[in-house]
Amino acid sequence: MGLTAPIVNAPMGGAAGGRLAAAVSAAGGLGMIGMGSSATAAALTAELPHVAGLDRPFGIGLVHWVTAAEPALLEAALAAGPALLAVSFGDDWAWVARAHDAGVPVAAQVADVTGARRAVDAGVDVVVARGAEGGGHGEPRMGTLPLLAEVLDAVDVPVLAAGGIGSARGLAAVLAAGAAGAWLGTVFTTCTEALTPPAARAELLAASGEATVTTRVFDVALDYPWPVHLPERVLRNEFVDRFDGREDEIGADARAELAAAIRVGDHRRAPVNAGQGVGMVRASRPAADVVAELCAGAERLLRRWG
Protein backbone atom coordinates (compact mmCIF):
# COMPACT_ATOMS: atom_id res chain seq x y z
CA MET A 1 0.00 0.00 0.00
CA GLY A 2 3.03 2.29 -0.02
CA LEU A 3 2.94 2.97 3.71
CA THR A 4 5.99 4.55 5.32
CA ALA A 5 4.84 3.90 8.90
CA PRO A 6 3.84 0.40 10.17
CA ILE A 7 0.75 1.81 11.83
CA VAL A 8 -2.98 1.41 11.20
CA ASN A 9 -5.44 3.30 13.34
CA ALA A 10 -8.14 0.97 14.62
CA PRO A 11 -11.54 1.84 13.11
CA MET A 12 -13.14 2.85 16.40
CA GLY A 13 -16.78 3.82 16.13
CA GLY A 14 -17.32 7.27 17.65
CA ALA A 15 -13.62 8.20 17.51
CA ALA A 16 -12.09 7.25 14.15
CA GLY A 17 -13.81 9.48 11.63
CA GLY A 18 -12.62 10.81 8.31
CA ARG A 19 -10.41 13.54 9.77
CA LEU A 20 -8.43 11.09 11.89
CA ALA A 21 -8.12 8.63 9.01
CA ALA A 22 -6.85 11.38 6.71
CA ALA A 23 -4.31 12.55 9.29
CA VAL A 24 -2.92 9.06 9.95
CA SER A 25 -2.68 8.31 6.25
CA ALA A 26 -0.99 11.65 5.54
CA ALA A 27 1.56 10.78 8.23
CA GLY A 28 2.48 7.57 6.38
CA GLY A 29 0.25 5.03 8.14
CA LEU A 30 -3.11 3.64 7.09
CA GLY A 31 -5.98 5.73 8.38
CA MET A 32 -9.19 3.81 8.96
CA ILE A 33 -12.69 5.27 9.14
CA GLY A 34 -14.59 3.33 11.79
CA MET A 35 -18.27 2.51 11.79
CA GLY A 36 -19.47 1.03 15.09
CA SER A 37 -22.66 -0.29 16.65
CA SER A 38 -24.91 2.52 15.42
CA ALA A 39 -23.39 2.84 11.94
CA THR A 40 -25.41 3.68 8.85
CA ALA A 41 -24.55 4.19 5.21
CA ALA A 42 -25.39 7.86 5.66
CA ALA A 43 -22.97 8.18 8.58
CA LEU A 44 -20.18 6.64 6.54
CA THR A 45 -20.92 8.85 3.55
CA ALA A 46 -20.68 11.91 5.80
CA GLU A 47 -17.09 10.99 6.77
CA LEU A 48 -15.82 10.22 3.28
CA PRO A 49 -15.23 13.84 2.11
CA HIS A 50 -12.30 14.05 4.55
CA VAL A 51 -10.40 11.40 2.56
CA ALA A 52 -11.79 12.19 -0.91
CA GLY A 53 -8.82 14.29 -2.02
CA LEU A 54 -6.19 12.29 -0.19
CA ASP A 55 -3.26 11.07 -2.27
CA ARG A 56 -2.58 8.35 0.30
CA PRO A 57 -4.45 5.08 0.92
CA PHE A 58 -7.19 4.89 3.54
CA GLY A 59 -9.33 2.11 4.93
CA ILE A 60 -12.80 1.49 6.32
CA GLY A 61 -13.74 -0.73 9.25
CA LEU A 62 -17.18 -2.23 9.81
CA VAL A 63 -18.86 -4.53 12.33
CA HIS A 64 -20.25 -7.66 10.71
CA TRP A 65 -23.61 -7.85 12.48
CA VAL A 66 -24.22 -4.16 11.75
CA THR A 67 -23.59 -4.63 8.03
CA ALA A 68 -25.89 -7.66 8.05
CA ALA A 69 -28.67 -5.45 9.41
CA GLU A 70 -27.90 -2.63 6.95
CA PRO A 71 -26.53 -4.03 3.66
CA ALA A 72 -26.24 -0.50 2.22
CA LEU A 73 -23.36 0.11 4.62
CA LEU A 74 -21.16 -2.49 2.91
CA GLU A 75 -22.17 -1.15 -0.49
CA ALA A 76 -21.19 2.38 0.51
CA ALA A 77 -17.85 1.16 1.87
CA LEU A 78 -16.94 -0.71 -1.30
CA ALA A 79 -18.04 2.17 -3.52
CA ALA A 80 -15.59 4.44 -1.67
CA GLY A 81 -12.66 2.38 -2.98
CA PRO A 82 -10.67 1.91 0.24
CA ALA A 83 -7.21 0.37 0.20
CA LEU A 84 -8.38 -1.99 2.95
CA LEU A 85 -11.81 -3.05 4.19
CA ALA A 86 -12.04 -4.62 7.64
CA VAL A 87 -15.22 -6.42 8.67
CA SER A 88 -14.95 -8.01 12.09
CA PHE A 89 -16.89 -10.06 14.62
CA GLY A 90 -18.85 -12.42 12.38
CA ASP A 91 -18.85 -15.97 11.05
CA ASP A 92 -20.24 -15.31 7.56
CA TRP A 93 -17.42 -14.65 5.10
CA ALA A 94 -19.50 -13.91 1.97
CA TRP A 95 -18.40 -10.27 2.14
CA VAL A 96 -14.80 -11.27 1.34
CA ALA A 97 -15.64 -12.32 -2.22
CA ARG A 98 -17.73 -9.20 -2.73
CA ALA A 99 -14.83 -7.01 -1.66
CA HIS A 100 -12.35 -8.88 -3.84
CA ASP A 101 -14.71 -8.58 -6.80
CA ALA A 102 -14.58 -4.82 -6.23
CA GLY A 103 -10.78 -4.91 -6.12
CA VAL A 104 -10.60 -4.20 -2.37
CA PRO A 105 -8.22 -6.13 -0.05
CA VAL A 106 -9.74 -7.20 3.25
CA ALA A 107 -8.82 -7.65 6.90
CA ALA A 108 -10.49 -9.21 9.92
CA GLN A 109 -9.77 -9.23 13.64
CA VAL A 110 -9.19 -12.59 15.30
CA ALA A 111 -8.88 -13.63 18.94
CA ASP A 112 -7.17 -17.01 18.58
CA VAL A 113 -5.24 -19.09 16.09
CA THR A 114 -8.35 -21.03 15.05
CA GLY A 115 -10.02 -17.78 14.06
CA ALA A 116 -6.90 -16.74 12.15
CA ARG A 117 -6.90 -19.95 10.12
CA ARG A 118 -10.60 -19.58 9.36
CA ALA A 119 -10.10 -16.01 8.20
CA VAL A 120 -7.25 -16.96 5.88
CA ASP A 121 -9.19 -19.94 4.53
CA ALA A 122 -12.01 -17.51 3.74
CA GLY A 123 -9.64 -15.35 1.68
CA VAL A 124 -8.80 -12.58 4.15
CA ASP A 125 -5.67 -10.71 3.05
CA VAL A 126 -4.59 -9.25 6.40
CA VAL A 127 -5.17 -10.74 9.85
CA VAL A 128 -5.43 -8.52 12.91
CA ALA A 129 -4.36 -10.46 16.02
CA ARG A 130 -6.40 -8.60 18.61
CA GLY A 131 -5.34 -9.35 22.18
CA ALA A 132 -7.51 -9.11 25.27
CA GLU A 133 -5.82 -5.83 26.23
CA GLY A 134 -7.57 -3.95 23.42
CA GLY A 135 -10.25 -1.33 24.03
CA GLY A 136 -13.82 -1.58 22.84
CA HIS A 137 -15.47 -4.81 21.77
CA GLY A 138 -13.55 -8.01 21.23
CA GLU A 139 -13.16 -11.58 22.38
CA PRO A 140 -10.75 -11.51 25.36
CA ARG A 141 -9.23 -14.95 24.87
CA MET A 142 -5.46 -14.34 24.80
CA GLY A 143 -2.94 -11.62 25.50
CA THR A 144 -1.53 -9.73 22.53
CA LEU A 145 2.01 -11.13 22.46
CA PRO A 146 1.17 -14.85 22.86
CA LEU A 147 -1.67 -14.48 20.37
CA LEU A 148 0.59 -12.69 17.88
CA ALA A 149 3.34 -15.32 18.15
CA GLU A 150 0.93 -18.19 17.61
CA VAL A 151 -0.86 -16.55 14.70
CA LEU A 152 2.40 -15.62 12.98
CA ASP A 153 3.42 -19.28 13.03
CA ALA A 154 0.04 -20.42 11.72
CA VAL A 155 -0.73 -18.19 8.71
CA ASP A 156 1.17 -16.86 5.72
CA VAL A 157 -0.53 -13.47 5.28
CA PRO A 158 0.51 -10.16 6.88
CA VAL A 159 -0.45 -9.99 10.56
CA LEU A 160 -1.12 -6.78 12.46
CA ALA A 161 -0.83 -6.76 16.25
CA ALA A 162 -3.58 -5.12 18.31
CA GLY A 163 -4.30 -4.65 21.97
CA GLY A 164 -2.55 -2.55 24.61
CA ILE A 165 0.06 -1.04 22.27
CA GLY A 166 0.39 2.58 23.30
CA SER A 167 4.09 3.40 23.13
CA ALA A 168 7.21 3.11 20.99
CA ARG A 169 8.29 0.18 23.15
CA GLY A 170 5.06 -1.65 22.43
CA LEU A 171 5.33 -0.95 18.71
CA ALA A 172 8.96 -2.11 18.64
CA ALA A 173 8.06 -5.29 20.54
CA VAL A 174 5.41 -6.44 18.08
CA LEU A 175 7.56 -5.53 15.07
CA ALA A 176 10.47 -7.47 16.55
CA ALA A 177 8.13 -10.43 17.02
CA GLY A 178 7.31 -10.37 13.30
CA ALA A 179 4.14 -8.33 12.98
CA ALA A 180 3.74 -6.41 9.72
CA GLY A 181 2.52 -3.46 11.75
CA ALA A 182 0.37 -2.38 14.67
CA TRP A 183 -3.36 -1.73 14.78
CA LEU A 184 -3.62 1.09 17.33
CA GLY A 185 -6.75 2.42 18.94
CA THR A 186 -6.58 4.07 22.34
CA VAL A 187 -3.42 6.04 21.55
CA PHE A 188 -5.34 7.85 18.79
CA THR A 189 -8.56 8.53 20.74
CA THR A 190 -7.25 11.79 22.20
CA CYS A 191 -5.75 13.12 18.97
CA THR A 192 -6.98 16.52 17.89
CA GLU A 193 -8.58 14.98 14.78
CA ALA A 194 -10.51 12.26 16.65
CA LEU A 195 -14.27 12.44 17.11
CA THR A 196 -13.90 11.72 20.84
CA PRO A 197 -16.06 14.19 22.80
CA PRO A 198 -14.21 16.55 25.18
CA ALA A 199 -15.49 14.95 28.38
CA ALA A 200 -14.47 11.45 27.25
CA ARG A 201 -11.12 12.81 26.08
CA ALA A 202 -10.47 14.20 29.56
CA GLU A 203 -11.28 10.84 31.16
CA LEU A 204 -8.87 9.05 28.82
CA LEU A 205 -6.05 11.48 29.54
CA ALA A 206 -6.50 11.09 33.28
CA ALA A 207 -6.86 7.28 33.34
CA SER A 208 -4.22 4.79 34.42
CA GLY A 209 -3.58 1.46 32.74
CA GLU A 210 -5.38 -0.54 35.43
CA ALA A 211 -8.54 1.57 35.13
CA THR A 212 -10.20 -0.57 32.44
CA VAL A 213 -12.57 -3.51 32.67
CA THR A 214 -14.35 -5.80 30.22
CA THR A 215 -18.11 -5.74 30.63
CA ARG A 216 -21.48 -6.12 28.93
CA VAL A 217 -23.41 -3.64 31.05
CA PHE A 218 -23.61 -0.91 28.42
CA ASP A 219 -24.60 -3.24 25.60
CA VAL A 220 -27.40 -4.63 27.75
CA ALA A 221 -28.54 -1.21 28.96
CA LEU A 222 -28.49 0.28 25.45
CA ASP A 223 -30.01 -2.80 23.77
CA TYR A 224 -27.05 -3.26 21.43
CA PRO A 225 -27.13 -6.82 20.06
CA TRP A 226 -23.47 -7.59 20.64
CA PRO A 227 -22.97 -11.33 21.24
CA VAL A 228 -22.24 -12.42 24.80
CA HIS A 229 -18.73 -13.57 23.89
CA LEU A 230 -17.79 -10.05 22.70
CA PRO A 231 -17.76 -7.77 25.76
CA GLU A 232 -16.22 -4.30 25.57
CA ARG A 233 -13.23 -2.94 27.44
CA VAL A 234 -14.09 0.44 28.98
CA LEU A 235 -12.96 2.72 31.76
CA ARG A 236 -14.45 1.49 35.02
CA ASN A 237 -17.12 3.83 36.40
CA GLU A 238 -20.09 3.89 38.78
CA PHE A 239 -22.47 2.28 36.30
CA VAL A 240 -20.09 -0.62 35.73
CA ASP A 241 -19.60 -1.11 39.47
CA ARG A 242 -23.35 -1.21 40.05
CA PHE A 243 -24.33 -3.63 37.30
CA ASP A 244 -21.36 -5.68 36.08
CA GLY A 245 -22.34 -9.30 36.63
CA ARG A 246 -25.86 -8.16 37.53
CA GLU A 247 -27.05 -7.15 34.09
CA ASP A 248 -30.49 -8.66 34.74
CA GLU A 249 -31.03 -5.90 37.32
CA ILE A 250 -30.74 -3.12 34.72
CA GLY A 251 -34.27 -1.76 34.63
CA ALA A 252 -36.04 1.14 32.98
CA ASP A 253 -34.79 3.66 35.55
CA ALA A 254 -31.15 2.63 35.06
CA ARG A 255 -31.53 2.77 31.28
CA ALA A 256 -32.99 6.26 31.48
CA GLU A 257 -30.21 7.33 33.84
CA LEU A 258 -27.57 6.03 31.43
CA ALA A 259 -29.20 7.69 28.42
CA ALA A 260 -29.24 11.02 30.28
CA ALA A 261 -25.58 10.61 31.27
CA ILE A 262 -24.59 9.94 27.67
CA ARG A 263 -26.46 13.04 26.49
CA VAL A 264 -24.58 15.34 28.87
CA GLY A 265 -21.23 13.53 28.83
CA ASP A 266 -21.36 12.40 32.46
CA HIS A 267 -18.79 9.60 32.47
CA ARG A 268 -19.41 8.61 36.03
CA ARG A 269 -22.12 6.58 34.26
CA ALA A 270 -21.59 6.93 30.49
CA PRO A 271 -19.07 4.57 28.82
CA VAL A 272 -15.61 5.42 27.55
CA ASN A 273 -13.91 2.71 25.51
CA ALA A 274 -10.22 2.26 26.35
CA GLY A 275 -7.54 -0.40 26.12
CA GLN A 276 -4.94 -1.21 28.73
CA GLY A 277 -2.49 1.11 26.99
CA VAL A 278 -4.54 4.11 28.16
CA GLY A 279 -2.05 4.90 30.91
CA MET A 280 0.49 5.83 28.23
CA VAL A 281 -1.83 8.43 26.66
CA ARG A 282 -1.09 11.75 28.32
CA ALA A 283 -1.70 14.52 25.77
CA SER A 284 -4.09 15.60 23.04
CA ARG A 285 -1.88 15.97 19.97
CA PRO A 286 -2.14 15.84 16.19
CA ALA A 287 -2.11 12.29 14.83
CA ALA A 288 0.99 13.10 12.77
CA ASP A 289 2.93 13.78 15.97
CA VAL A 290 1.78 10.48 17.48
CA VAL A 291 2.80 8.52 14.39
CA ALA A 292 6.17 10.25 14.16
CA GLU A 293 6.99 9.73 17.84
CA LEU A 294 5.98 6.06 17.83
CA CYS A 295 7.95 5.29 14.68
CA ALA A 296 11.08 7.19 15.69
CA GLY A 297 11.11 5.61 19.13
CA ALA A 298 10.50 2.12 17.79
CA GLU A 299 13.26 2.53 15.21
CA ARG A 300 15.75 3.55 17.90
CA LEU A 301 14.83 0.57 20.04
CA LEU A 302 15.03 -1.91 17.19
CA ARG A 303 18.49 -0.62 16.26
CA ARG A 304 19.59 -0.94 19.89
CA TRP A 305 18.24 -4.47 20.09
CA GLY A 306 20.09 -5.35 16.88
XYZ file of C-alpha atoms in Angstrom:
306
model
C 0.000 0.000 0.000
C 3.026 2.291 -0.025
C 2.944 2.968 3.713
C 5.994 4.552 5.323
C 4.835 3.900 8.905
C 3.842 0.401 10.168
C 0.746 1.812 11.827
C -2.977 1.409 11.202
C -5.436 3.300 13.340
C -8.139 0.971 14.615
C -11.543 1.835 13.112
C -13.140 2.853 16.397
C -16.781 3.824 16.127
C -17.320 7.265 17.650
C -13.624 8.201 17.511
C -12.092 7.253 14.152
C -13.810 9.479 11.633
C -12.620 10.806 8.312
C -10.410 13.539 9.775
C -8.429 11.092 11.893
C -8.120 8.632 9.010
C -6.851 11.378 6.714
C -4.311 12.550 9.294
C -2.924 9.056 9.954
C -2.676 8.314 6.245
C -0.990 11.652 5.538
C 1.560 10.777 8.234
C 2.482 7.567 6.383
C 0.254 5.035 8.141
C -3.105 3.645 7.092
C -5.978 5.735 8.385
C -9.194 3.810 8.962
C -12.691 5.273 9.140
C -14.589 3.326 11.785
C -18.273 2.515 11.791
C -19.473 1.032 15.091
C -22.656 -0.288 16.648
C -24.913 2.515 15.423
C -23.386 2.841 11.944
C -25.405 3.680 8.853
C -24.546 4.185 5.208
C -25.391 7.864 5.660
C -22.974 8.175 8.584
C -20.176 6.638 6.536
C -20.924 8.850 3.552
C -20.679 11.911 5.802
C -17.087 10.986 6.769
C -15.817 10.217 3.276
C -15.227 13.836 2.107
C -12.296 14.047 4.553
C -10.404 11.402 2.560
C -11.786 12.194 -0.906
C -8.820 14.287 -2.023
C -6.193 12.287 -0.186
C -3.260 11.072 -2.272
C -2.577 8.350 0.301
C -4.446 5.077 0.924
C -7.187 4.887 3.537
C -9.328 2.108 4.927
C -12.795 1.490 6.321
C -13.736 -0.727 9.249
C -17.180 -2.228 9.808
C -18.860 -4.525 12.326
C -20.251 -7.663 10.707
C -23.607 -7.847 12.481
C -24.221 -4.162 11.746
C -23.588 -4.631 8.034
C -25.887 -7.664 8.047
C -28.668 -5.452 9.406
C -27.897 -2.632 6.953
C -26.530 -4.025 3.658
C -26.240 -0.503 2.216
C -23.360 0.105 4.618
C -21.162 -2.490 2.912
C -22.173 -1.150 -0.495
C -21.185 2.382 0.505
C -17.850 1.157 1.872
C -16.941 -0.712 -1.299
C -18.042 2.167 -3.522
C -15.590 4.443 -1.671
C -12.665 2.377 -2.982
C -10.669 1.910 0.243
C -7.215 0.370 0.197
C -8.377 -1.990 2.952
C -11.808 -3.053 4.186
C -12.040 -4.624 7.641
C -15.224 -6.422 8.671
C -14.952 -8.008 12.085
C -16.894 -10.064 14.621
C -18.852 -12.423 12.380
C -18.851 -15.973 11.050
C -20.239 -15.308 7.565
C -17.418 -14.650 5.102
C -19.497 -13.910 1.973
C -18.398 -10.268 2.138
C -14.800 -11.269 1.342
C -15.635 -12.320 -2.224
C -17.733 -9.196 -2.733
C -14.830 -7.007 -1.658
C -12.352 -8.878 -3.844
C -14.714 -8.582 -6.800
C -14.582 -4.820 -6.230
C -10.776 -4.913 -6.116
C -10.602 -4.196 -2.370
C -8.219 -6.134 -0.054
C -9.742 -7.196 3.252
C -8.821 -7.645 6.904
C -10.486 -9.206 9.919
C -9.771 -9.230 13.640
C -9.189 -12.591 15.302
C -8.884 -13.627 18.940
C -7.170 -17.009 18.579
C -5.245 -19.088 16.088
C -8.349 -21.031 15.053
C -10.018 -17.781 14.063
C -6.901 -16.736 12.155
C -6.900 -19.951 10.122
C -10.598 -19.581 9.362
C -10.098 -16.013 8.199
C -7.246 -16.962 5.880
C -9.188 -19.943 4.526
C -12.014 -17.506 3.736
C -9.636 -15.349 1.683
C -8.802 -12.577 4.146
C -5.667 -10.708 3.045
C -4.586 -9.249 6.401
C -5.170 -10.741 9.845
C -5.433 -8.522 12.913
C -4.362 -10.457 16.017
C -6.404 -8.603 18.614
C -5.342 -9.349 22.177
C -7.506 -9.113 25.265
C -5.825 -5.828 26.230
C -7.571 -3.954 23.422
C -10.245 -1.328 24.033
C -13.816 -1.579 22.841
C -15.470 -4.807 21.773
C -13.553 -8.013 21.231
C -13.161 -11.582 22.379
C -10.745 -11.507 25.356
C -9.233 -14.948 24.871
C -5.461 -14.336 24.801
C -2.938 -11.622 25.500
C -1.532 -9.726 22.534
C 2.009 -11.135 22.456
C 1.172 -14.850 22.865
C -1.668 -14.481 20.365
C 0.589 -12.694 17.879
C 3.336 -15.318 18.153
C 0.928 -18.191 17.612
C -0.863 -16.546 14.703
C 2.401 -15.624 12.976
C 3.421 -19.280 13.032
C 0.043 -20.416 11.716
C -0.725 -18.194 8.715
C 1.166 -16.855 5.715
C -0.530 -13.473 5.281
C 0.513 -10.162 6.882
C -0.454 -9.991 10.555
C -1.116 -6.782 12.455
C -0.828 -6.763 16.251
C -3.576 -5.118 18.306
C -4.302 -4.645 21.972
C -2.552 -2.546 24.609
C 0.062 -1.044 22.269
C 0.389 2.578 23.296
C 4.089 3.401 23.128
C 7.206 3.113 20.991
C 8.287 0.181 23.152
C 5.058 -1.649 22.425
C 5.332 -0.955 18.711
C 8.963 -2.113 18.641
C 8.064 -5.285 20.543
C 5.409 -6.441 18.084
C 7.559 -5.526 15.073
C 10.468 -7.468 16.549
C 8.134 -10.430 17.016
C 7.315 -10.371 13.305
C 4.143 -8.328 12.980
C 3.737 -6.413 9.722
C 2.524 -3.461 11.746
C 0.373 -2.377 14.669
C -3.364 -1.727 14.784
C -3.622 1.088 17.328
C -6.753 2.423 18.942
C -6.584 4.070 22.341
C -3.422 6.038 21.551
C -5.337 7.845 18.788
C -8.557 8.528 20.738
C -7.252 11.786 22.203
C -5.746 13.117 18.975
C -6.981 16.519 17.888
C -8.578 14.981 14.776
C -10.508 12.259 16.651
C -14.272 12.437 17.110
C -13.897 11.717 20.836
C -16.057 14.189 22.800
C -14.213 16.551 25.176
C -15.491 14.947 28.378
C -14.467 11.446 27.248
C -11.119 12.808 26.078
C -10.466 14.200 29.562
C -11.276 10.835 31.156
C -8.870 9.049 28.822
C -6.048 11.485 29.536
C -6.504 11.087 33.284
C -6.856 7.283 33.341
C -4.219 4.786 34.422
C -3.585 1.460 32.738
C -5.382 -0.543 35.425
C -8.540 1.574 35.129
C -10.196 -0.571 32.438
C -12.566 -3.512 32.669
C -14.354 -5.800 30.218
C -18.108 -5.737 30.634
C -21.482 -6.122 28.927
C -23.411 -3.643 31.052
C -23.606 -0.906 28.418
C -24.596 -3.239 25.600
C -27.402 -4.625 27.755
C -28.543 -1.212 28.961
C -28.493 0.281 25.454
C -30.012 -2.799 23.768
C -27.053 -3.259 21.434
C -27.132 -6.824 20.058
C -23.469 -7.591 20.643
C -22.972 -11.332 21.244
C -22.245 -12.419 24.802
C -18.731 -13.574 23.892
C -17.794 -10.054 22.696
C -17.764 -7.767 25.756
C -16.219 -4.304 25.568
C -13.229 -2.941 27.440
C -14.086 0.438 28.979
C -12.961 2.716 31.760
C -14.448 1.488 35.016
C -17.121 3.833 36.402
C -20.087 3.891 38.779
C -22.468 2.277 36.295
C -20.090 -0.624 35.729
C -19.596 -1.113 39.466
C -23.349 -1.212 40.048
C -24.331 -3.626 37.298
C -21.361 -5.676 36.076
C -22.343 -9.305 36.626
C -25.859 -8.161 37.535
C -27.048 -7.148 34.088
C -30.491 -8.659 34.740
C -31.027 -5.902 37.325
C -30.740 -3.123 34.723
C -34.273 -1.764 34.631
C -36.040 1.140 32.983
C -34.792 3.664 35.553
C -31.149 2.633 35.064
C -31.533 2.766 31.276
C -32.985 6.256 31.482
C -30.206 7.325 33.845
C -27.571 6.028 31.427
C -29.201 7.692 28.421
C -29.240 11.019 30.278
C -25.583 10.609 31.268
C -24.587 9.943 27.666
C -26.465 13.041 26.490
C -24.583 15.340 28.865
C -21.232 13.530 28.826
C -21.361 12.397 32.462
C -18.791 9.602 32.470
C -19.414 8.610 36.034
C -22.118 6.576 34.262
C -21.585 6.926 30.495
C -19.073 4.573 28.819
C -15.608 5.421 27.547
C -13.907 2.705 25.511
C -10.222 2.257 26.354
C -7.539 -0.400 26.118
C -4.936 -1.211 28.733
C -2.494 1.107 26.991
C -4.543 4.107 28.160
C -2.045 4.903 30.909
C 0.492 5.831 28.233
C -1.826 8.429 26.657
C -1.088 11.749 28.318
C -1.696 14.518 25.768
C -4.088 15.596 23.039
C -1.878 15.971 19.971
C -2.144 15.839 16.190
C -2.112 12.294 14.831
C 0.986 13.101 12.766
C 2.927 13.777 15.967
C 1.785 10.480 17.481
C 2.797 8.516 14.387
C 6.173 10.249 14.156
C 6.991 9.725 17.845
C 5.981 6.063 17.829
C 7.953 5.286 14.683
C 11.085 7.189 15.692
C 11.111 5.609 19.132
C 10.498 2.116 17.792
C 13.262 2.529 15.210
C 15.747 3.553 17.902
C 14.834 0.567 20.038
C 15.032 -1.908 17.187
C 18.491 -0.618 16.260
C 19.594 -0.936 19.890
C 18.236 -4.471 20.092
C 20.088 -5.345 16.878
